[in-house]
Amino acid sequence: MSEHRAHIAWRVDDGDFVRGRYSRRHEWSFDGGITVPGSSSPSVVRLPWSDPAAIDPEEAFVASLASCHMLTFLYLAGKAGFQVLSYEDDAVGVLTKNEHGVPWVSRVSLQPVHAFGGDRLPTDAELDELHERSHHECYISQSVKSEVVTTWRRPS
């Protein structure tokens, strides 16, 4: 099918690596040319060894699931004849420990809010079906064992 690549680069700073006193800040570079700062989460590695302004792997994981779900939803909604005007999501990932005591992202809650225009607006049942299909057709959600829950709502 296709390959998707990311280049991750880190170099030791003037900290004390052996004692764990070194920066976790690094860079993620993608094939489109963008480079973004990455770091461990401050909830995992305390400051100053992590960078709260950078993207941590847990955030990226949640964003990846939310983005894939949204893109699949937009595709399916368009094929169904609905005019989507906007889509926003405040996705949340929850870290818990597995049976071996290792933290993992066990649950991701997607909370999309979408607005529609045009003559044909989706019913609640049609929205439920679109989100269910989006979950099952999203490449990322089909690639993980975390529970992914979608609770959509109409804009206020």
XYZ file of N, CA and C in Angstrom:
468
model
N 0.836 -1.184 0.000
C 0.000 0.000 0.000
C 0.881 1.247 0.000
N 1.285 1.723 1.186
C 2.123 2.918 1.251
C 2.942 2.904 2.530
N 3.983 3.706 2.536
C 4.818 3.864 3.727
C 4.713 5.300 4.213
N 4.831 5.475 5.509
C 4.771 6.809 6.109
C 5.948 6.916 7.058
N 6.737 7.951 6.899
C 7.993 8.053 7.632
C 8.069 9.315 8.482
N 8.817 9.207 9.538
C 9.145 10.350 10.388
C 10.604 10.192 10.792
N 11.333 11.297 10.808
C 12.717 11.282 11.260
C 12.748 11.919 12.647
N 13.277 11.195 13.620
C 13.352 11.679 14.999
C 14.829 11.897 15.316
N 15.182 13.092 15.819
C 16.593 13.398 16.097
C 16.750 13.977 17.496
N 17.686 13.422 18.247
C 18.016 13.886 19.597
C 19.531 13.851 19.765
N 20.073 14.782 20.511
C 21.496 14.802 20.852
C 21.618 15.146 22.329
N 22.579 14.533 22.988
C 22.805 14.820 24.398
C 23.251 16.271 24.558
N 22.791 16.900 25.621
C 23.235 18.254 25.927
C 24.344 18.163 26.966
N 24.557 19.205 27.700
C 25.637 19.191 28.697
C 25.173 18.689 30.065
N 24.071 17.957 30.083
C 23.563 17.397 31.337
C 24.334 16.150 31.734
N 23.796 15.432 32.687
C 24.394 14.189 33.190
C 23.508 13.032 32.735
N 23.850 12.449 31.593
C 23.013 11.428 30.979
C 22.811 10.222 31.887
N 23.863 9.722 32.473
C 23.796 8.511 33.286
C 22.868 8.685 34.487
N 22.793 9.882 35.021
C 21.912 10.156 36.164
C 20.519 10.633 35.742
N 20.238 10.602 34.441
C 18.920 10.998 33.953
C 18.693 12.487 33.907
N 19.746 13.263 34.056
C 19.629 14.728 34.042
C 20.074 15.258 32.685
N 19.206 15.041 31.721
C 19.478 15.504 30.362
C 18.147 15.888 29.713
N 18.226 16.743 28.723
C 17.018 17.207 28.044
C 16.434 16.102 27.176
N 15.118 15.963 27.252
C 14.405 15.026 26.378
C 13.917 15.709 25.108
N 14.222 16.997 24.960
C 13.797 17.741 23.770
C 14.462 17.148 22.531
N 13.673 16.998 21.481
C 14.168 16.446 20.222
C 13.331 17.025 19.090
N 13.566 16.583 17.867
C 12.811 17.085 16.719
C 12.191 15.935 15.943
N 10.999 16.211 15.440
C 10.328 15.287 14.536
C 10.310 15.968 13.171
N 10.804 15.306 12.152
C 10.772 15.845 10.786
C 9.966 14.898 9.905
N 9.151 15.482 9.057
C 8.253 14.706 8.214
C 8.546 14.949 6.744
N 8.075 14.041 5.889
C 8.406 14.080 4.467
C 7.921 15.337 3.756
N 6.934 16.018 4.288
C 6.459 17.259 3.686
C 7.367 18.444 3.958
N 8.369 18.247 4.828
C 9.332 19.302 5.094
C 9.181 19.981 6.441
N 8.121 19.699 7.170
C 7.936 20.372 8.461
C 8.731 19.648 9.552
N 9.292 20.436 10.447
C 9.974 19.912 11.631
C 9.316 20.539 12.846
N 8.975 19.703 13.829
C 8.323 20.189 15.038
C 9.099 19.710 16.261
N 9.065 20.500 17.336
C 9.763 20.083 18.555
C 9.002 18.995 19.293
N 9.736 18.019 19.772
C 9.161 16.947 20.571
C 9.855 16.876 21.911
N 9.219 16.247 22.868
C 9.794 16.078 24.200
C 8.982 15.022 24.932
N 9.517 14.551 26.021
C 8.694 13.744 26.909
C 7.682 14.671 27.575
N 6.614 14.101 28.056
C 5.607 14.886 28.760
C 6.142 15.291 30.130
N 5.864 16.528 30.558
C 6.247 16.929 31.924
C 5.581 16.061 32.993
N 4.492 15.370 32.653
C 3.869 14.466 33.619
C 4.650 13.158 33.739
N 5.555 12.909 32.807
C 6.380 11.706 32.823
C 7.808 12.017 33.279
N 8.377 13.090 32.732
C 9.736 13.514 33.091
C 9.650 14.963 33.553
N 10.046 15.218 34.776
C 9.870 16.554 35.364
C 10.743 17.597 34.672
N 10.329 18.841 34.851
C 11.103 19.982 34.373
C 12.416 20.045 35.153
N 13.481 20.480 34.617
C 13.686 21.079 33.296
C 14.069 20.060 32.228
N 13.938 18.782 32.514
C 14.404 17.756 31.573
C 13.400 17.478 30.459
N 12.191 17.988 30.586
C 11.197 17.911 29.515
C 10.845 19.337 29.104
N 10.186 19.469 27.979
C 9.817 20.789 27.459
C 8.300 20.828 27.265
N 7.568 21.543 28.124
C 6.105 21.563 28.020
C 5.595 22.229 26.739
N 6.451 23.018 26.056
C 6.026 23.672 24.820
C 6.120 22.737 23.610
N 6.787 21.614 23.765
C 6.950 20.671 22.656
C 5.828 19.627 22.677
N 5.695 18.915 21.583
C 4.690 17.858 21.480
C 5.254 16.593 22.104
N 4.482 15.986 22.995
C 4.957 14.721 23.570
C 4.271 13.559 22.848
N 4.841 12.360 22.924
C 4.278 11.226 22.194
C 2.824 10.932 22.531
N 2.437 11.139 23.777
C 1.053 10.876 24.162
C 0.100 11.845 23.459
N 0.472 13.129 23.420
C -0.342 14.119 22.703
C -0.419 13.786 21.219
N 0.701 13.383 20.646
C 0.737 13.055 19.220
C -0.160 11.857 18.917
N -0.156 10.892 19.818
C -1.004 9.712 19.659
C -2.474 10.110 19.633
N -2.874 10.943 20.595
C -4.265 11.400 20.681
C -4.616 12.230 19.441
N -3.723 13.135 19.040
C -3.978 13.972 17.863
C -4.084 13.125 16.602
N -3.267 12.094 16.500
C -3.303 11.214 15.339
C -4.655 10.507 15.231
N -5.142 9.970 16.340
C -6.460 9.321 16.335
C -7.571 10.314 15.986
N -7.537 11.487 16.607
C -8.582 12.486 16.376
C -8.562 12.984 14.932
N -7.371 13.212 14.405
C -7.241 13.698 13.039
C -7.726 12.659 12.033
N -7.330 11.408 12.224
C -7.761 10.341 11.321
C -9.279 10.179 11.361
N -9.852 10.217 12.558
C -11.304 10.098 12.690
C -11.991 11.242 11.950
N -11.493 12.473 12.148
C -12.084 13.632 11.492
C -12.005 13.507 9.971
N -10.831 13.161 9.451
C -10.668 13.065 7.995
C -11.563 11.984 7.407
N -11.713 10.878 8.118
C -12.601 9.806 7.653
C -14.052 10.270 7.711
N -14.418 10.959 8.800
C -15.774 11.495 8.944
C -16.099 12.463 7.805
N -15.184 13.395 7.500
C -15.424 14.370 6.434
C -15.648 13.664 5.099
N -14.834 12.663 4.828
C -14.970 11.896 3.584
C -16.341 11.212 3.515
N -16.699 10.509 4.587
C -17.968 9.777 4.602
C -19.173 10.715 4.560
N -19.092 11.840 5.280
C -20.200 12.803 5.286
C -20.400 13.382 3.889
N -19.317 13.708 3.212
C -19.414 14.227 1.847
C -20.022 13.207 0.896
N -19.597 11.946 1.030
C -20.160 10.888 0.176
C -21.646 10.687 0.440
N -22.077 10.959 1.678
C -23.494 10.812 2.031
C -24.318 12.030 1.627
N -23.657 13.064 1.094
C -24.374 14.249 0.627
C -24.561 15.335 1.655
N -23.834 15.265 2.777
C -23.937 16.302 3.795
C -22.848 17.341 3.591
N -23.194 18.612 3.797
C -22.251 19.719 3.666
C -21.710 20.068 5.057
N -20.471 19.651 5.353
C -19.859 19.962 6.648
C -19.227 21.347 6.554
N -19.588 22.225 7.483
C -19.042 23.584 7.504
C -17.848 23.705 8.448
N -17.884 22.945 9.542
C -16.776 22.998 10.494
C -16.765 21.726 11.325
N -15.588 21.455 11.907
C -15.420 20.266 12.747
C -14.318 20.607 13.736
N -14.597 20.480 15.006
C -13.597 20.695 16.063
C -13.683 19.543 17.042
N -12.555 19.214 17.662
C -12.533 18.107 18.607
C -11.572 18.439 19.742
N -12.008 18.265 20.958
C -11.152 18.378 22.139
C -10.905 16.959 22.639
N -10.039 16.243 21.938
C -9.763 14.844 22.240
C -8.911 14.730 23.508
N -9.160 13.664 24.271
C -8.450 13.439 25.535
C -7.975 11.994 25.591
N -6.693 11.809 25.879
C -6.145 10.476 26.080
C -5.869 10.260 27.556
N -6.129 9.057 28.040
C -5.927 8.731 29.455
C -4.855 7.651 29.574
N -3.851 7.947 30.389
C -2.799 6.983 30.675
C -3.166 6.193 31.917
N -3.096 4.867 31.816
C -3.278 3.992 32.968
C -2.155 2.969 32.924
N -2.052 2.157 33.944
C -1.024 1.113 33.958
C -1.644 -0.220 33.566
N -0.902 -0.980 32.771
C -1.395 -2.305 32.381
C -1.089 -3.324 33.469
N -1.348 -4.598 33.187
C -1.167 -5.645 34.196
C 0.287 -5.823 34.634
N 1.233 -5.267 33.866
C 2.654 -5.338 34.218
C 3.146 -4.045 34.878
N 2.228 -3.114 35.113
C 2.593 -1.843 35.732
C 3.168 -0.818 34.764
N 3.061 -1.087 33.460
C 3.601 -0.185 32.443
C 2.494 0.765 31.985
N 2.754 2.088 32.015
C 1.729 3.034 31.550
C 1.458 2.869 30.052
N 0.188 3.042 29.687
C -0.212 3.040 28.282
C -1.431 3.935 28.116
N -1.650 4.408 26.911
C -2.840 5.202 26.618
C -3.972 4.201 26.431
N -4.763 4.018 27.470
C -5.795 2.984 27.461
C -7.104 3.457 26.855
N -7.310 4.750 26.835
C -8.591 5.279 26.339
C -8.363 6.640 25.707
N -9.000 6.844 24.583
C -9.008 8.151 23.923
C -10.464 8.529 23.711
N -10.844 9.685 24.232
C -12.210 10.186 24.062
C -12.206 11.279 23.012
N -12.929 11.046 21.940
C -13.113 12.051 20.896
C -14.417 12.768 21.189
N -14.388 14.088 21.087
C -15.561 14.887 21.420
C -15.850 15.905 20.321
N -16.105 15.415 19.104
C -16.269 16.346 17.990
C -17.542 17.179 18.084
N -17.397 18.403 17.616
C -18.520 19.310 17.421
C -18.459 19.709 15.951
N -19.539 19.475 15.232
C -19.534 19.769 13.807
C -20.770 20.563 13.434
N -20.600 21.405 12.442
C -21.720 22.202 11.931
C -21.935 21.839 10.466
N -23.194 21.827 10.068
C -23.577 21.472 8.707
C -24.357 22.606 8.070
N -24.284 22.677 6.759
C -25.070 23.633 5.991
C -25.803 22.892 4.891
N -26.422 23.641 4.026
C -27.115 23.020 2.904
C -28.536 22.640 3.244
N -29.159 21.967 2.292
C -30.570 21.607 2.422
C -30.797 20.335 3.224
N -29.786 19.461 3.274
C -29.963 18.170 3.937
C -29.076 18.101 5.172
N -29.685 18.129 6.336
C -28.944 18.048 7.588
C -29.057 16.638 8.158
N -27.969 16.110 8.720
C -28.029 14.740 9.246
C -28.851 14.654 10.530
N -29.558 13.542 10.670
C -30.277 13.257 11.912
C -29.265 12.744 12.941
N -29.689 12.637 14.174
C -28.826 12.076 15.211
C -28.405 10.649 14.863
N -29.325 9.880 14.345
C -29.011 8.497 13.964
C -27.988 8.459 12.833
N -28.117 9.359 11.869
C -27.141 9.415 10.770
C -25.765 9.839 11.282
N -25.734 10.758 12.242
C -24.455 11.165 12.824
C -23.818 10.012 13.593
N -24.632 9.288 14.350
C -24.113 8.113 15.059
C -23.484 7.134 14.073
N -24.179 6.875 12.982
C -23.690 5.941 11.955
C -22.408 6.464 11.300
N -22.359 7.757 10.991
C -21.149 8.348 10.385
C -19.951 8.206 11.319
N -20.153 8.450 12.603
C -19.040 8.328 13.552
C -18.638 6.875 13.761
N -19.610 5.979 13.792
C -19.298 4.552 13.928
C -18.483 4.077 12.729
N -18.916 4.435 11.532
C -18.174 4.060 10.322
C -16.805 4.725 10.293
N -16.730 5.971 10.744
C -15.445 6.678 10.769
C -14.455 5.945 11.657
N -14.931 5.483 12.798
C -14.059 4.736 13.702
C -13.558 3.456 13.033
N -14.432 2.737 12.389
C -14.066 1.455 11.799
C -13.273 1.588 10.507
N -13.347 2.746 9.852
C -12.603 2.944 8.612
C -11.347 3.785 8.787
N -11.128 4.336 9.968
C -9.926 5.130 10.249
C -8.730 4.192 10.396
N -7.681 4.426 9.637
C -6.491 3.567 9.662
C -5.850 3.529 11.039
N -5.807 4.673 11.693
C -5.114 4.752 12.983
C -5.901 4.007 14.055
N -7.201 4.223 14.128
C -7.984 3.534 15.167
C -7.949 2.026 14.972
N -7.789 1.581 13.749
C -7.693 0.146 13.483
C -6.293 -0.398 13.773
N -5.364 0.484 14.112
C -3.976 0.093 14.366
C -3.613 0.046 15.842
N -4.564 0.350 16.721
C -4.258 0.434 18.152
C -5.204 -0.429 18.975
N -4.775 -0.765 20.192
C -5.626 -1.547 21.088
C -6.343 -0.690 22.123
N -6.062 0.608 22.155
C -6.730 1.507 23.095
C -8.213 1.606 22.757
N -9.020 1.792 23.771
C -10.437 2.039 23.556
C -10.582 3.452 22.999
N -11.325 3.595 21.926
C -11.588 4.906 21.334
C -13.082 5.141 21.393
N -13.491 6.193 22.102
C -14.896 6.497 22.320
C -15.199 7.850 21.703
N -16.279 7.944 20.939
C -16.681 9.207 20.323
C -18.000 9.652 20.910
N -18.020 10.873 21.433
C -19.245 11.482 21.942
C -19.396 12.820 21.234
N -20.140 12.834 20.143
C -20.312 14.048 19.381
C -21.409 14.905 20.006
N -21.387 16.178 19.644
C -22.462 17.064 20.075
C -22.665 18.129 19.022
N -23.822 18.698 19.030
C -24.115 19.783 18.097
C -23.569 21.082 18.685
N -23.194 22.039 17.822
C -22.695 23.316 18.353
C -23.766 24.041 19.162
N -23.331 24.786 20.162
C -24.281 25.524 20.998
C -24.706 26.797 20.326
